[in-house]
């Protein structure tokens, strides 16, 4: 039964893996925000939110990494396309899976804490104000933040995330022990969260921000989730995509392109096979230039026979004398 239900086409398996991995990321991440906000900081604080998103990313990568690579982020997928690690036709499929996973993760958080939402908001789901809850799911800028500074924030934050991921997974760099890569990626996000979260809460992931934002629009928060803060919504989408490209290019120019070029094992084996074929051909050429006698005996064996007959004749003459 399991074999009959198993998907055989690789891209479908990768689609499901990215969807589920992103679901795990958003469920743990947005869930930690919901617990903090809805409990009015009695069961959480900023640090628990940082830990929630970091461990959520770590677990999401563990869930999906062996099948799809565990991108869980369109900016990471775009960086992999640029570096030739992901085929370009897979990019929109990965992004769709990540968006759906983030949307589903937000829906799961809302369902999990539905009664708490209703109690906290008195049934009025708002984007701004004392009882605002839209920021549980998506990012909104601080009062001090300008559009330009918001873009810079997202480019730098996402660039650092992608750069760290490339370093962690680079086989020619120090990297991380096999199986520990998700832990290292989670720690990278934790470092970003505790150092770059003041401006807008480090979304640095278009799917993680836009997917839950779309859910809040559909679930009752309305169009204000897009229009508030001078139409802020597009910055956590465009900024991380640009940041992913910057991070990939910087790592390639400063580190990856300077690695010593060593041959891969299968290339070395192929060269050895080619050398063996050349040796066989050279031996055949020698045999054609110096063919063996018809009786297939070595040249020296004929002389051995002549010398042995001469010695026998000499011995017979000596006995007669």
Coordinates of C-alpha atoms in Angstrom, one line a residue:
X1 CA 0.0 0.0 0.0
X2 CA 2.8 2.4 0.9
X3 CA 4.6 1.7 -2.4
X4 CA 1.4 2.3 -4.3
X5 CA 0.8 5.6 -2.7
X6 CA 4.4 6.9 -2.9
X7 CA 5.1 9.6 -5.4
X8 CA 7.6 8.6 -8.1
X9 CA 8.2 12.0 -9.7
X10 CA 10.9 14.0 -7.9
X11 CA 9.4 17.4 -8.3
X12 CA 6.2 16.4 -6.6
X13 CA 8.1 15.0 -3.6
X14 CA 10.1 18.2 -3.4
X15 CA 6.9 20.3 -3.6
X16 CA 5.4 18.4 -0.6
X17 CA 8.6 18.6 1.4
X18 CA 8.9 22.4 0.9
X19 CA 5.2 22.8 1.8
X20 CA 5.4 20.8 5.0
X21 CA 8.8 22.3 6.0
X22 CA 7.5 25.8 5.7
X23 CA 4.3 24.8 7.6
X24 CA 6.5 23.7 10.5
X25 CA 8.5 26.9 10.4
X26 CA 5.4 29.2 10.5
X27 CA 3.6 27.0 13.0
X28 CA 6.4 27.2 15.6
X29 CA 7.4 30.8 14.7
X30 CA 4.0 32.5 14.6
X31 CA 2.8 30.2 17.4
X32 CA 5.5 31.6 19.6
X33 CA 4.4 35.2 18.8
X34 CA 0.7 34.3 19.4
X35 CA 1.5 32.8 22.8
X36 CA 3.5 35.9 23.8
X37 CA 0.9 38.5 22.5
X38 CA -2.3 36.7 23.6
X39 CA -0.9 36.0 27.1
X40 CA 0.1 39.7 27.3
X41 CA 3.7 38.7 27.8
X42 CA 3.0 36.4 30.7
X43 CA 3.9 33.3 28.8
X44 CA 6.6 34.7 26.4
X45 CA 8.9 37.5 25.5
X46 CA 11.1 38.6 22.6
X47 CA 13.7 35.9 23.4
X48 CA 11.1 33.1 23.3
X49 CA 9.9 34.4 19.9
X50 CA 13.5 34.4 18.6
X51 CA 13.8 30.8 19.9
X52 CA 10.5 29.8 18.4
X53 CA 11.4 31.0 14.9
X54 CA 15.0 29.6 15.1
X55 CA 13.9 26.2 16.2
X56 CA 11.0 26.3 13.8
X57 CA 13.4 26.8 10.9
X58 CA 15.7 24.1 12.3
X59 CA 12.9 21.6 12.5
X60 CA 11.5 22.6 9.1
X61 CA 14.8 21.9 7.5
X62 CA 15.1 18.6 9.3
X63 CA 11.6 17.7 7.9
X64 CA 12.3 18.6 4.3
X65 CA 16.1 18.8 3.9
X66 CA 16.7 15.3 2.7
X67 CA 14.2 15.6 -0.1
X68 CA 14.1 19.3 -1.3
X69 CA 17.1 20.8 0.4
X70 CA 15.0 22.5 3.0
X71 CA 14.9 26.0 1.4
X72 CA 11.6 27.1 3.0
X73 CA 12.3 30.6 1.7
X74 CA 12.0 32.0 -1.9
X75 CA 15.1 34.1 -1.3
X76 CA 17.1 31.0 -0.6
X77 CA 15.7 29.2 -3.6
X78 CA 16.5 32.1 -5.9
X79 CA 20.1 32.1 -4.5
X80 CA 20.4 28.4 -5.3
X81 CA 19.1 29.1 -8.9
X82 CA 21.8 31.8 -9.3
X83 CA 24.5 29.4 -8.1
X84 CA 23.3 26.6 -10.3
X85 CA 22.2 24.4 -7.4
X86 CA 18.5 24.5 -8.3
X87 CA 17.1 24.1 -11.8
X88 CA 15.2 27.3 -12.8
X89 CA 12.0 25.4 -13.8
X90 CA 11.7 24.2 -10.1
X91 CA 11.9 27.8 -8.7
X92 CA 8.2 28.7 -9.1
X93 CA 7.2 25.3 -7.9
X94 CA 9.3 25.7 -4.7
X95 CA 7.9 29.2 -4.2
X96 CA 4.3 28.0 -4.5
X97 CA 4.9 25.2 -2.0
X98 CA 6.5 27.6 0.4
X99 CA 3.6 30.1 0.1
X100 CA 1.0 27.4 0.7
X101 CA 2.9 26.0 3.6
X102 CA 3.2 29.4 5.2
X103 CA -0.5 30.1 4.6
X104 CA -1.5 26.7 6.2
X105 CA 0.9 27.3 9.1
X106 CA -0.8 30.6 9.9
X107 CA -4.2 29.0 9.6
X108 CA -3.1 26.3 12.1
X109 CA -2.0 29.0 14.6
X110 CA -5.3 30.8 14.3
X111 CA -7.2 27.6 14.8
X112 CA -5.0 26.6 17.7
X113 CA -5.5 29.9 19.5
X114 CA -9.0 30.8 18.2
X115 CA -10.6 31.2 21.6
X116 CA -7.7 33.2 22.8
X117 CA -7.9 35.5 19.8
X118 CA -11.6 36.1 20.4
X119 CA -11.0 36.7 24.1
X120 CA -8.0 39.1 23.5
X121 CA -9.8 41.1 20.7
X122 CA -13.4 40.8 21.8
X123 CA -14.1 39.5 18.4
X124 CA -12.6 42.5 16.5
X125 CA -9.6 41.5 14.5
X126 CA -7.5 44.7 14.0
X127 CA -4.2 45.6 12.5
X128 CA -3.4 48.6 14.7
X129 CA -4.3 49.7 18.2
X130 CA -4.0 48.3 21.7
X131 CA -5.5 44.9 20.8
X132 CA -3.9 44.6 17.4
X133 CA -3.1 41.0 16.4
X134 CA -2.2 41.1 12.7
X135 CA 1.5 41.4 13.7
X136 CA 1.3 37.9 15.1
X137 CA 1.4 36.6 11.5
X138 CA 3.2 39.2 9.4
X139 CA 5.8 42.0 9.9
X140 CA 4.9 45.6 10.3
X141 CA 7.5 48.4 10.6
X142 CA 8.4 50.4 13.6
X143 CA 7.3 54.1 13.7
X144 CA 10.8 55.3 13.1
X145 CA 11.4 53.2 10.0
X146 CA 11.4 54.7 6.5
X147 CA 10.7 52.8 3.2
X148 CA 14.4 53.0 2.2
X149 CA 15.7 51.9 5.5
X150 CA 13.2 49.0 5.5
X151 CA 14.5 47.8 2.2
X152 CA 18.1 48.1 3.4
X153 CA 17.2 46.2 6.5
X154 CA 15.7 43.3 4.5
X155 CA 18.6 43.2 2.0
X156 CA 21.2 43.0 4.8
X157 CA 19.3 40.5 7.0
X158 CA 18.4 38.1 4.1
X159 CA 21.9 38.5 2.6
X160 CA 23.4 37.4 5.9
X161 CA 21.0 34.4 6.2
X162 CA 21.9 33.2 2.7
X163 CA 25.6 33.8 3.2
X164 CA 25.6 31.7 6.4
X165 CA 23.5 29.0 4.7
X166 CA 26.0 28.8 1.9
X167 CA 29.0 28.6 4.3
X168 CA 27.3 25.9 6.4
X169 CA 26.6 23.7 3.3
X170 CA 29.9 24.4 1.5
X171 CA 31.8 21.1 1.4
X172 CA 35.1 22.8 0.7
X173 CA 34.7 25.2 3.7
X174 CA 34.6 24.2 7.3
X175 CA 30.9 23.6 7.1
X176 CA 28.8 21.7 9.7
X177 CA 28.9 18.0 10.6
X178 CA 26.6 15.9 8.5
X179 CA 23.1 16.0 10.0
X180 CA 23.9 19.1 12.0
X181 CA 23.3 21.6 9.2
X182 CA 19.8 22.5 10.3
X183 CA 21.1 23.3 13.8
X184 CA 23.6 25.6 12.4
X185 CA 21.1 27.3 10.1
X186 CA 18.8 27.7 13.1
X187 CA 21.6 29.4 15.0
X188 CA 22.3 31.7 12.1
X189 CA 18.6 32.8 12.2
X190 CA 18.9 33.2 16.0
X191 CA 21.9 35.5 15.5
X192 CA 20.0 37.6 13.0
X193 CA 16.9 37.8 15.3
X194 CA 18.8 39.1 18.3
X195 CA 20.8 41.7 16.3
X196 CA 18.5 42.8 13.4
X197 CA 15.0 42.6 14.8
X198 CA 14.4 46.2 15.9
X199 CA 13.2 47.7 12.7
X200 CA 10.5 45.3 11.5
X201 CA 11.1 42.0 13.2
X202 CA 13.4 40.2 10.7
X203 CA 10.9 38.7 8.2
X204 CA 13.7 38.0 5.7
X205 CA 11.5 35.4 4.0
X206 CA 8.8 36.4 1.4
X207 CA 6.8 33.2 1.9
X208 CA 6.9 33.4 5.7
X209 CA 5.6 37.0 5.5
X210 CA 3.2 37.1 2.5
X211 CA 1.6 33.7 3.1
X212 CA 0.4 34.6 6.6
X213 CA -0.5 38.1 5.5
X214 CA -2.8 36.6 2.9
X215 CA -4.3 34.4 5.5
X216 CA -5.1 37.5 7.8
X217 CA -6.7 39.2 4.8
X218 CA -8.9 36.2 4.2
X219 CA -9.6 35.5 7.9
X220 CA -11.1 38.9 8.7
X221 CA -8.4 41.5 9.2
X222 CA -9.2 43.0 5.8
X223 CA -7.3 45.1 3.3
X224 CA -5.6 47.1 6.0
X225 CA -3.0 44.3 6.2
X226 CA -1.7 45.6 2.8
X227 CA -2.4 49.3 3.1
X228 CA -1.1 50.1 6.5
X229 CA 2.3 51.8 7.0
X230 CA 2.4 53.2 3.4
X231 CA 1.7 49.9 1.8
X232 CA 4.5 48.2 3.6
X233 CA 3.6 44.7 2.5
X234 CA 5.8 44.6 -0.6
X235 CA 9.1 45.4 1.2
X236 CA 9.3 42.1 3.1
X237 CA 8.8 40.5 -0.3
X238 CA 11.1 42.4 -2.7
X239 CA 13.8 43.2 -0.1
X240 CA 14.6 39.6 0.8
X241 CA 14.7 38.5 -2.9
X242 CA 17.3 41.2 -3.5
X243 CA 19.1 40.2 -0.3
X244 CA 19.3 36.6 -1.3
X245 CA 21.0 37.5 -4.6
X246 CA 23.4 39.8 -2.8
X247 CA 24.3 37.1 -0.3
X248 CA 24.9 34.5 -3.0
X249 CA 27.0 36.8 -5.1
X250 CA 29.1 38.0 -2.1
X251 CA 29.8 34.5 -0.9
X252 CA 30.7 33.4 -4.4
X253 CA 33.1 36.3 -5.0
X254 CA 34.8 36.3 -1.6
X255 CA 34.9 32.6 -0.8
X256 CA 33.6 30.0 -3.2
X257 CA 35.4 31.0 -6.4
X258 CA 38.7 30.8 -4.6
X259 CA 38.4 27.2 -3.5
X260 CA 41.1 24.9 -5.1
X261 CA 39.6 23.0 -8.0
X262 CA 39.9 19.3 -7.2
X263 CA 38.6 16.5 -9.4
X264 CA 35.6 14.6 -8.4
X265 CA 36.0 10.8 -7.8
X266 CA 33.9 9.8 -10.8
X267 CA 36.1 12.1 -13.0
X268 CA 39.3 10.5 -11.7
X269 CA 37.8 7.0 -12.3
X270 CA 36.9 8.1 -15.9
X271 CA 40.4 9.3 -16.5
X272 CA 41.9 6.0 -15.2
X273 CA 39.6 4.0 -17.5
X274 CA 40.7 6.2 -20.4
X275 CA 44.4 5.6 -19.6
X276 CA 43.8 1.8 -19.4
X277 CA 42.1 1.9 -22.8
X278 CA 45.1 3.9 -24.2
X279 CA 47.5 1.3 -22.8
X280 CA 45.5 -1.6 -24.4
X281 CA 45.5 0.2 -27.7
X282 CA 49.3 0.7 -27.6
X283 CA 49.8 -3.0 -26.8
X284 CA 47.7 -3.9 -29.8
X285 CA 49.8 -1.6 -32.0
X286 CA 53.0 -3.3 -30.8
X287 CA 51.6 -6.7 -31.6
X288 CA 50.7 -5.6 -35.1
X289 CA 54.3 -4.2 -35.6
X290 CA 56.0 -7.3 -34.1
X291 CA 53.7 -10.3 -34.7
X292 CA 54.5 -13.5 -32.9
X293 CA 55.5 -16.6 -35.0
X294 CA 52.7 -18.9 -36.1
X295 CA 53.7 -21.5 -33.6
X296 CA 53.3 -18.8 -30.9
X297 CA 56.7 -19.7 -29.4
X298 CA 59.0 -16.9 -28.3
X299 CA 62.1 -16.1 -30.4
X300 CA 64.5 -17.4 -27.8
X301 CA 62.8 -20.8 -27.6
X302 CA 64.0 -21.7 -31.2
X303 CA 67.6 -21.0 -30.3
X304 CA 67.3 -23.1 -27.1
X305 CA 66.2 -26.0 -29.3
X306 CA 69.1 -25.7 -31.6
X307 CA 71.6 -25.4 -28.8
X308 CA 70.2 -28.5 -27.0
X309 CA 70.4 -30.6 -30.2
X310 CA 74.1 -29.5 -30.7
X311 CA 75.0 -30.6 -27.2
X312 CA 73.2 -34.0 -27.7
X313 CA 75.2 -34.6 -30.9
X314 CA 78.5 -33.7 -29.2
X315 CA 77.8 -36.1 -26.3
X316 CA 77.1 -39.0 -28.8
X317 CA 80.4 -38.5 -30.6
X318 CA 82.3 -38.4 -27.4
X319 CA 80.8 -41.8 -26.3
X320 CA 81.8 -43.5 -29.6
X321 CA 85.3 -42.2 -29.3

